[in-house]
Structures are given as C-alpha cells and as structure tokens.
mmCIF file with all atom_site columns, C-alpha atoms in Angstrom:
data_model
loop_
_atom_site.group_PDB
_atom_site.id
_atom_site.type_symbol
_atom_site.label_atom_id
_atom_site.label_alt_id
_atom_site.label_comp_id
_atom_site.label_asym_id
_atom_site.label_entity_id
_atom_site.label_seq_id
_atom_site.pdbx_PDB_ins_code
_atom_site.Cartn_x
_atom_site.Cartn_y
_atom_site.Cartn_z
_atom_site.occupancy
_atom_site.B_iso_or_equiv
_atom_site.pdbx_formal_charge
_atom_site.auth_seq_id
_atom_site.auth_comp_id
_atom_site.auth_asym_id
_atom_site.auth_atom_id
_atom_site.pdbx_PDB_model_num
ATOM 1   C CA . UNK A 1 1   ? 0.000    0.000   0.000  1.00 0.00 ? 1   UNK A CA 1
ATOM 2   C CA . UNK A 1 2   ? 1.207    3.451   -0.816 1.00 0.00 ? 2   UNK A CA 1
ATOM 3   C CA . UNK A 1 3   ? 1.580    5.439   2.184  1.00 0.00 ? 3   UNK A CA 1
ATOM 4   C CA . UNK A 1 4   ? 1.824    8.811   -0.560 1.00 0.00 ? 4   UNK A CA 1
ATOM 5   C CA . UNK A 1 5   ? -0.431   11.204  -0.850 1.00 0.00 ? 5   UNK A CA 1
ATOM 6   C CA . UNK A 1 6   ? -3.247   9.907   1.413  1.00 0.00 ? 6   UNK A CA 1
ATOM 7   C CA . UNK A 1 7   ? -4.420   13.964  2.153  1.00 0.00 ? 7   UNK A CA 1
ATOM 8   C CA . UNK A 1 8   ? -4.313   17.426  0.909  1.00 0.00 ? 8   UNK A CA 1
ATOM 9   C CA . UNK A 1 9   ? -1.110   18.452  2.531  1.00 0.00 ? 9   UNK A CA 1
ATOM 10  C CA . UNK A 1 10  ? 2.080    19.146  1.257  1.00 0.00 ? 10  UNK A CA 1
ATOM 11  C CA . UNK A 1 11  ? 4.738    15.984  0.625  1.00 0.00 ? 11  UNK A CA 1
ATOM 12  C CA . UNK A 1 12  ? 7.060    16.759  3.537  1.00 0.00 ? 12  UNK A CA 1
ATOM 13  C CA . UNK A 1 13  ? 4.388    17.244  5.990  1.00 0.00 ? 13  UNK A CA 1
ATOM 14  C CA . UNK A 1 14  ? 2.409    14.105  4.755  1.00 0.00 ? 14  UNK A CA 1
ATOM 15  C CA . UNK A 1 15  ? 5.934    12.219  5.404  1.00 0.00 ? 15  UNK A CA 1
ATOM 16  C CA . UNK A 1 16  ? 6.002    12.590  9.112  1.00 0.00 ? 16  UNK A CA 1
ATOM 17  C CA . UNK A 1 17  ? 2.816    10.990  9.418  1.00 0.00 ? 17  UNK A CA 1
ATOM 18  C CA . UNK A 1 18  ? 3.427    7.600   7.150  1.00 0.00 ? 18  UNK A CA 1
ATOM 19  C CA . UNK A 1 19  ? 4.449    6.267   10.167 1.00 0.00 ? 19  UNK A CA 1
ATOM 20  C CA . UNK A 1 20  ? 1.571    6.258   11.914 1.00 0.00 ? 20  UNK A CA 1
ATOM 21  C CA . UNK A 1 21  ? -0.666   5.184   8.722  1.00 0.00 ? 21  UNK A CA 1
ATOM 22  C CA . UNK A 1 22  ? 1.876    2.056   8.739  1.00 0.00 ? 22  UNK A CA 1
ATOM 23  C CA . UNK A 1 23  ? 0.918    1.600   12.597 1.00 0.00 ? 23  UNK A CA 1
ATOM 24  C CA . UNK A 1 24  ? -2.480   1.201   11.742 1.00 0.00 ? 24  UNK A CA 1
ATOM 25  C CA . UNK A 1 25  ? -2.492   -1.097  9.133  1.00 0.00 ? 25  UNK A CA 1
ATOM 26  C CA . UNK A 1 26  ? -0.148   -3.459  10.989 1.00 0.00 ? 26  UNK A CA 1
ATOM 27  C CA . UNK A 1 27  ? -2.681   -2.986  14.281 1.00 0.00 ? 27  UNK A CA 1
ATOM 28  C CA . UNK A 1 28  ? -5.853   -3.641  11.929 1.00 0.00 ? 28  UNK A CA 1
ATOM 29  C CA . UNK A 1 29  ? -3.820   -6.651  10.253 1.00 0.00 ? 29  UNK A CA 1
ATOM 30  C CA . UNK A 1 30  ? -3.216   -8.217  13.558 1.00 0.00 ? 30  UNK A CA 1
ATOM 31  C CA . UNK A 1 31  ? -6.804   -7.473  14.931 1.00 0.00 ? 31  UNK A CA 1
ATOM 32  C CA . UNK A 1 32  ? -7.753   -9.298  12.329 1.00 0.00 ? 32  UNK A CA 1
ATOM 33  C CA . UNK A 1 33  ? -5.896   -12.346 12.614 1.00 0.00 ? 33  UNK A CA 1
ATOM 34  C CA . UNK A 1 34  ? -6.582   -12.325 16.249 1.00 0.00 ? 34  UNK A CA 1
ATOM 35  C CA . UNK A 1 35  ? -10.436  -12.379 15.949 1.00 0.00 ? 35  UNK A CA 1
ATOM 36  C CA . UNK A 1 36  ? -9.440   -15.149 12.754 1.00 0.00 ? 36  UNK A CA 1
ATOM 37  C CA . UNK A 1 37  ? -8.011   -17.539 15.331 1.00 0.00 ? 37  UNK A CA 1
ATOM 38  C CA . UNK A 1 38  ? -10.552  -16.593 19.114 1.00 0.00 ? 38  UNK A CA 1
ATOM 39  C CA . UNK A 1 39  ? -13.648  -17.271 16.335 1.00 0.00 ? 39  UNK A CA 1
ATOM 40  C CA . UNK A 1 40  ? -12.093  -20.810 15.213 1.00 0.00 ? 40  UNK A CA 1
ATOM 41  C CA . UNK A 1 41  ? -10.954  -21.384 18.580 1.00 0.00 ? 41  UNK A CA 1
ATOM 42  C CA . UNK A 1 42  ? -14.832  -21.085 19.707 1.00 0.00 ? 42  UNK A CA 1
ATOM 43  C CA . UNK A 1 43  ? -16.110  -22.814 17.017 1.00 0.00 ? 43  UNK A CA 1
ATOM 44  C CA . UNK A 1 44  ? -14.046  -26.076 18.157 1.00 0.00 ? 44  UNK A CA 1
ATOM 45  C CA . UNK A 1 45  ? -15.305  -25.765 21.101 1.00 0.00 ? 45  UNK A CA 1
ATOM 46  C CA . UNK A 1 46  ? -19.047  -25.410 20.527 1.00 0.00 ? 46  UNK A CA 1
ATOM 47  C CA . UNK A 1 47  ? -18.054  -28.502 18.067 1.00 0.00 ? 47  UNK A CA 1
ATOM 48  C CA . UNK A 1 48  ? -16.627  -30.437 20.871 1.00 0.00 ? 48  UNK A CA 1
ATOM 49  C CA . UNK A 1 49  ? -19.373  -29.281 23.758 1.00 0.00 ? 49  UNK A CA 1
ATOM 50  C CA . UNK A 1 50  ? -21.986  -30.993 21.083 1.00 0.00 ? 50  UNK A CA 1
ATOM 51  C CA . UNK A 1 51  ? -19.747  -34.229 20.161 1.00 0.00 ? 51  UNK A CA 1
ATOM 52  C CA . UNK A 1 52  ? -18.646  -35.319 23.129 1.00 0.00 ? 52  UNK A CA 1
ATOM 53  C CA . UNK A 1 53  ? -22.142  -34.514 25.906 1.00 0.00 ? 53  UNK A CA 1
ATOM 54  C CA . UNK A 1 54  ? -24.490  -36.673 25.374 1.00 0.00 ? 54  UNK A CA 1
ATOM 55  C CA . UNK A 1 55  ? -28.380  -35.326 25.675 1.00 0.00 ? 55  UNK A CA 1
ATOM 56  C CA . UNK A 1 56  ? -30.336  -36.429 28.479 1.00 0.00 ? 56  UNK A CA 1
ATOM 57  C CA . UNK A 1 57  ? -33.473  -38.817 27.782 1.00 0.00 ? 57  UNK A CA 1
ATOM 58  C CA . UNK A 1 58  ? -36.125  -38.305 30.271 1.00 0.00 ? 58  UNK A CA 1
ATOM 59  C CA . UNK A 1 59  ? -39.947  -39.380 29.278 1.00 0.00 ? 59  UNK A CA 1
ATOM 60  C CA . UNK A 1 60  ? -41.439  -36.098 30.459 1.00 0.00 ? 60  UNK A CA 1
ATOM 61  C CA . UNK A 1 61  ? -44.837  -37.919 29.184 1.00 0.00 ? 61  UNK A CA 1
ATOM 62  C CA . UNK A 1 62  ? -44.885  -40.782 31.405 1.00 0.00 ? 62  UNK A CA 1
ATOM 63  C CA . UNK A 1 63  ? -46.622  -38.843 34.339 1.00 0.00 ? 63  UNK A CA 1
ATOM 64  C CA . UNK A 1 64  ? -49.200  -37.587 31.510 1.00 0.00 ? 64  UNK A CA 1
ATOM 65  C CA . UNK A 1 65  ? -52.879  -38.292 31.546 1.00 0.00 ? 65  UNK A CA 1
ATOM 66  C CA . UNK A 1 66  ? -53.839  -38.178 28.150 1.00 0.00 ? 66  UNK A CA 1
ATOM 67  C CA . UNK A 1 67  ? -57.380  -39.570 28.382 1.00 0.00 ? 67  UNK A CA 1
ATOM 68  C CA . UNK A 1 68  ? -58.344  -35.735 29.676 1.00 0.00 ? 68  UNK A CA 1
ATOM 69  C CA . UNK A 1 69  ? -56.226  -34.204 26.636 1.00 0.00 ? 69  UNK A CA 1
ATOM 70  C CA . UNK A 1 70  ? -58.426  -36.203 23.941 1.00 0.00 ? 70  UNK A CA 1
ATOM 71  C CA . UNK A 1 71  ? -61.463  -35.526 22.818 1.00 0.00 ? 71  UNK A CA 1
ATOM 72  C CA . UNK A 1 72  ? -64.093  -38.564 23.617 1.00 0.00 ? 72  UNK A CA 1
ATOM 73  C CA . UNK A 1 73  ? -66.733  -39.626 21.080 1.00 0.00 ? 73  UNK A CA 1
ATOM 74  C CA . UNK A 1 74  ? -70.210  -39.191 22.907 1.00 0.00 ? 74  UNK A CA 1
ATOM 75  C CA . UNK A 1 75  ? -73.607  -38.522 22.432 1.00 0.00 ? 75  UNK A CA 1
ATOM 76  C CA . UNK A 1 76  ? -75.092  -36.062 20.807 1.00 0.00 ? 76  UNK A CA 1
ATOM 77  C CA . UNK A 1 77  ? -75.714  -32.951 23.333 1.00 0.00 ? 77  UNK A CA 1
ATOM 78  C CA . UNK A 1 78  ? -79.285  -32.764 24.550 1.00 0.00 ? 78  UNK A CA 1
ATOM 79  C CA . UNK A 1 79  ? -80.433  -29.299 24.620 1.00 0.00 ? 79  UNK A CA 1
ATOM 80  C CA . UNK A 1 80  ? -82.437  -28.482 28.479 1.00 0.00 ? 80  UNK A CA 1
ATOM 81  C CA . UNK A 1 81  ? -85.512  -28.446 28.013 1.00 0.00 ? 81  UNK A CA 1
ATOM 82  C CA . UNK A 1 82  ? -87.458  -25.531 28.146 1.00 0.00 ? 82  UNK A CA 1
ATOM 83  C CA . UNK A 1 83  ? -89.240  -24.258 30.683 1.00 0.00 ? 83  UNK A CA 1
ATOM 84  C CA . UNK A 1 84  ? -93.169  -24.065 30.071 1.00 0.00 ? 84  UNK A CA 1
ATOM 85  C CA . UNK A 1 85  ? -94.777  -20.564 29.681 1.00 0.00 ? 85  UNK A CA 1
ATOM 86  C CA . UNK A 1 86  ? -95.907  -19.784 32.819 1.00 0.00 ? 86  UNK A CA 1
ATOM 87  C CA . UNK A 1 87  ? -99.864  -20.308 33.258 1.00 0.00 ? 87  UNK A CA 1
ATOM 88  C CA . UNK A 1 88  ? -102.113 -16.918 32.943 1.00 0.00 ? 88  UNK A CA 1
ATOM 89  C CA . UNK A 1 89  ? -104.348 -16.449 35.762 1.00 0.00 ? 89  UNK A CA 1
ATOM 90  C CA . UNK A 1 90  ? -107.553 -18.481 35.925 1.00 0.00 ? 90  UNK A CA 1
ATOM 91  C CA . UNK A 1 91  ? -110.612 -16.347 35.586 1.00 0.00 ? 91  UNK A CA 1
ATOM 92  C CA . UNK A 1 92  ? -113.446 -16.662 38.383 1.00 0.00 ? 92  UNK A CA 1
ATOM 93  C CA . UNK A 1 93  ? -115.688 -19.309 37.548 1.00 0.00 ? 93  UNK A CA 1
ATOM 94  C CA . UNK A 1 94  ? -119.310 -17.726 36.927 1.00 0.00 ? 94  UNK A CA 1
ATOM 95  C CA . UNK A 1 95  ? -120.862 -20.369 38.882 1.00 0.00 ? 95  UNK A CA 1
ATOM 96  C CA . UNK A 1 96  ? -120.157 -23.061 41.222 1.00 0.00 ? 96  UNK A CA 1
ATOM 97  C CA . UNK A 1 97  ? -119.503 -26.305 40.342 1.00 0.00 ? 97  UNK A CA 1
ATOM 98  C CA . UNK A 1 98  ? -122.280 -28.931 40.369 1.00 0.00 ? 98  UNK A CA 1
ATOM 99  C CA . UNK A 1 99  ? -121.062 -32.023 43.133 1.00 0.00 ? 99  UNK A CA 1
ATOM 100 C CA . UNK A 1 100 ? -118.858 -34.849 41.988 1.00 0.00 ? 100 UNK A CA 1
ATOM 101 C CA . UNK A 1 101 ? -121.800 -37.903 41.683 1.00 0.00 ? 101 UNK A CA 1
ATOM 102 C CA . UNK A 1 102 ? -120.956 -40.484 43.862 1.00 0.00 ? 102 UNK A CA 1
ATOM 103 C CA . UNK A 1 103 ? -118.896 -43.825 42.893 1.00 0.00 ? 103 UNK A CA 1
ATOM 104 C CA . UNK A 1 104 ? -120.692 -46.813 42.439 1.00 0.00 ? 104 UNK A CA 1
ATOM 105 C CA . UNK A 1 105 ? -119.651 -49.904 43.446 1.00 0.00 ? 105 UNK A CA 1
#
C-alpha cells in the first residue's frame, strides 16, 4: 500500500505521518488475525461441547394423563328443556260447580 499522498497536505508534511498510517495497518492486520483464530478457537469448542455430551433422555410424558387431553366420542348434546310458559291467571268461575256424583260400586 502506498503510504503517498493519502491527504491534501504538502509531501514533507504528509511524510512525518506515514508512520503512523503504517501503525495502523499493521494494528488492523493483527486485529484481524486475532479475531481469525478466538472465532475458530470457539467454534471447536461449541463442536466439541456438542460431540462429546451426550443429551439427556427423560420421558417427560410418562406422568401424563392423556385420556383428559383427547377428545371422547359421545352422544349427541341434549339441549335443556325448556321451561313451560308460565300459566295466565284463571278467571273466576261464573258459577259453582255442580257435586262430583258419587262412585258406584
């Protein structure tokens, strides 16, 4: 990379600060190679964590009642029955009954 006319000021004063341009680039180079190497160094390890441990298998349904989780073939639902319109009052009888005739035997 040319370290040469990287601003608007004169050669001799953009000189003095190629150094520090060449600072950066070799910090930013090894940055990168640093975060290169921690992200494969992780990625083993997440590798390894899911080779080597071996899941648990617990029956979490063994406890379960699953006769109250299905749905049960019945009868069709009988509607309540309704209750009868109430009765409207009687009106008073005109005249009084006649006598029940007597039972013969």
């Amino acid at each position: 990379m040319s370290y040469m006319d990287f601003s608007s000021w004169p050669r001799d004063q953009e000189q003095s600060f190629v150094v520090f341009e060449q600072q950066s680039a070799e910090s930013s180079r090894k940055a990168f190679t640093a975060a290169i190497i921690a992200g494969i160094g992780v990625l083993l390890l997440f590798v390894g964590i899911y080779a080597g441990v071996e899941p648990e298998h617990r029956d979490m349904t063994k406890d379960m009642n699953m006769s109250n989780l299905t749905k049960k073939a019945s009868a069709p639902k009988q509607e309540a029955p309704t209750p009868a319109p109430a009765a409207a009052p009687a009106a008073a009888p005109a005249a009084a009954p006649a006598a029940a005739p007597a039972d013969k035997k």
